[in-house]
Each structure stands twice: as structure tokens, then as C-alpha cells.
XYZ file of C-alpha atoms in Angstrom:
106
model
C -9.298 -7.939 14.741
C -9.549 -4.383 14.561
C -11.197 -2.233 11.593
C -10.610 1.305 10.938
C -12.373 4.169 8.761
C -9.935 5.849 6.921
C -11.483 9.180 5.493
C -9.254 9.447 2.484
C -10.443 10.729 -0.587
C -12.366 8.744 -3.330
C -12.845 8.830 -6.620
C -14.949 6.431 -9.518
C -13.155 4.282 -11.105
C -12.901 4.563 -14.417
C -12.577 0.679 -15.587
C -14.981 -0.507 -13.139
C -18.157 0.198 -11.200
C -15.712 0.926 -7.723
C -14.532 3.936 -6.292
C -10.621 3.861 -5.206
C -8.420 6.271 -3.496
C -6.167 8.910 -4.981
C -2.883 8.696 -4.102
C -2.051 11.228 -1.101
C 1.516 10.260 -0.121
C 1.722 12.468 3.125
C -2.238 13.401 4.231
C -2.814 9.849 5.347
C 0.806 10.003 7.717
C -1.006 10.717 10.892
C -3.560 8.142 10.300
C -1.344 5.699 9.315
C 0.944 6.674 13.043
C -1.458 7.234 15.476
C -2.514 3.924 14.712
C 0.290 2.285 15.125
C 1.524 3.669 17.805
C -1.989 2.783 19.612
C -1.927 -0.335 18.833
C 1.489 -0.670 19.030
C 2.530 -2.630 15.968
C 5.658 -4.532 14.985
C 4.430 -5.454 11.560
C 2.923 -3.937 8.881
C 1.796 -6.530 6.236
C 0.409 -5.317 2.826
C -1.074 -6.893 -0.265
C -2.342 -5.644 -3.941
C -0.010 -3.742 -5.751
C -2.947 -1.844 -7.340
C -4.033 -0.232 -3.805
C -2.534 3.019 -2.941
C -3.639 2.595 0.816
C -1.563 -0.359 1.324
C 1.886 1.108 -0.636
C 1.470 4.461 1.705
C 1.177 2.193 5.132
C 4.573 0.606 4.164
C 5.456 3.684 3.570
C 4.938 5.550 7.253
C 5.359 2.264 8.873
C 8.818 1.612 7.582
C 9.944 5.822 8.187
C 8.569 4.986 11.790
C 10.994 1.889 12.010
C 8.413 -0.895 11.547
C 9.227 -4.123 9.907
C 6.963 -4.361 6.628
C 5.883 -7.063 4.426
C 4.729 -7.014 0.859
C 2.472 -9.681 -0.979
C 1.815 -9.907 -4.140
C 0.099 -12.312 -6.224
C 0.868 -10.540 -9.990
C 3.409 -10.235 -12.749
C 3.975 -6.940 -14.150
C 5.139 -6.764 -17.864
C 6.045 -3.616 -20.124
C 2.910 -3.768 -22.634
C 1.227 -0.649 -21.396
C 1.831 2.469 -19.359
C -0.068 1.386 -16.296
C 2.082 -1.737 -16.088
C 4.980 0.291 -16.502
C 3.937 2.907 -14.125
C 3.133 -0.007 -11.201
C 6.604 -1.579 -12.099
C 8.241 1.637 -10.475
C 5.666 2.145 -7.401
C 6.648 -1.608 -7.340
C 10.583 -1.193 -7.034
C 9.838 1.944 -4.352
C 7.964 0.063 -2.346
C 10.369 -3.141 -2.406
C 13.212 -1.274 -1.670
C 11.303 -0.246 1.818
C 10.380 -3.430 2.992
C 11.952 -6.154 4.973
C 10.296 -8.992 2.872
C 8.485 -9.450 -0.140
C 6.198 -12.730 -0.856
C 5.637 -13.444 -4.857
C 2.954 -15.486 -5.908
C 2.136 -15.958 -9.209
C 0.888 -18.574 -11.983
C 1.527 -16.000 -14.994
């Protein structure tokens, strides 16, 4: 098992006493690539629908012809903007992967 330092951007967050990312889209590309191509990786596997990081790898990794995964273990409804907002990162970054693992008890 490998770890690596991304040096993304952070920011408080505003609903707890964390920091998370902001959402960068493209700065994190080479990152994401030389990485993979390093390590040479077949799969990309990502979790949390909250966490930018993990949406952006599935991203690269499935522009750079890697098979991707996404777990998550939430149900999204319509009550509030957030929800609605995650429902639509949520169809983006379905419609990139290969497979998609649901677990829920909501």
C-alpha cells in the first residue's frame, strides 16, 4: 500500500471542524496521471460521494482509459440544494464509470 500527498487546496469546513478540498476539475490532472501511469494502474476504485478528490480521479482515470469503480453507501433525496446539487455530480460521475456498488439502509 502506497500513500500519496496531494497538495490540493483546502479550505474550513463550514458544518464541521474539517478542512476539505475545493473542487479543481483540471489542476489535480497531472497528479492524478503521473500516478497512474507509475504505478501502472488498471483500476481506479472510489468511495464518498461528498469527496471531490475521489469524483476528479474517476474522472482522469476514466479520460486515460482506466476501468473505474464507484461506491457509495448513501441515498440522495430532493429536500435541499446540496442533495440536489450531489444528485447531478452523482449522475456525471456514474455515467463515467464501469461499475457502481450501492449500499444503503435509508
Amino acid at each position: 500500500l502506497k500513500v500519496y500527498y496531494l497538495p490540493l487546496m483546502c479550505m474550513p469546513d463550514v458544518f464541521s471542524s474539517g478542512r476539505v478540498s475545493l473542487p479543481t476539475l483540471f489542476s489535480s490532472f497531472p497528479i492524478v496521471r503521473n500516478i497512474c501511469i507509475r504505478e501502472e494502474i488498471t483500476i481506479v476504485h472510489g468511495h464518498q460521494a461528498f469527496s471531490i478528490i475521489c469524483h476528479e480521479s474517476l474522472m482522469h482515470a476514466g479520460t486515460m482509459g482506466i476501468k473505474c469503480i464507484f461506491t457509495d453507501h448513501s441515498l440522495f433525496g430532493f429536500s435541499d440544494p446540496s442533495a440536489i446539487h450531489m444528485n447531478k455530480v452523482l449522475n456525471f460521475t456514474c455515467g463515467i464509470t464501469n461499475h457502481v456498488i450501492c449500499v444503503s439502509h435509508t
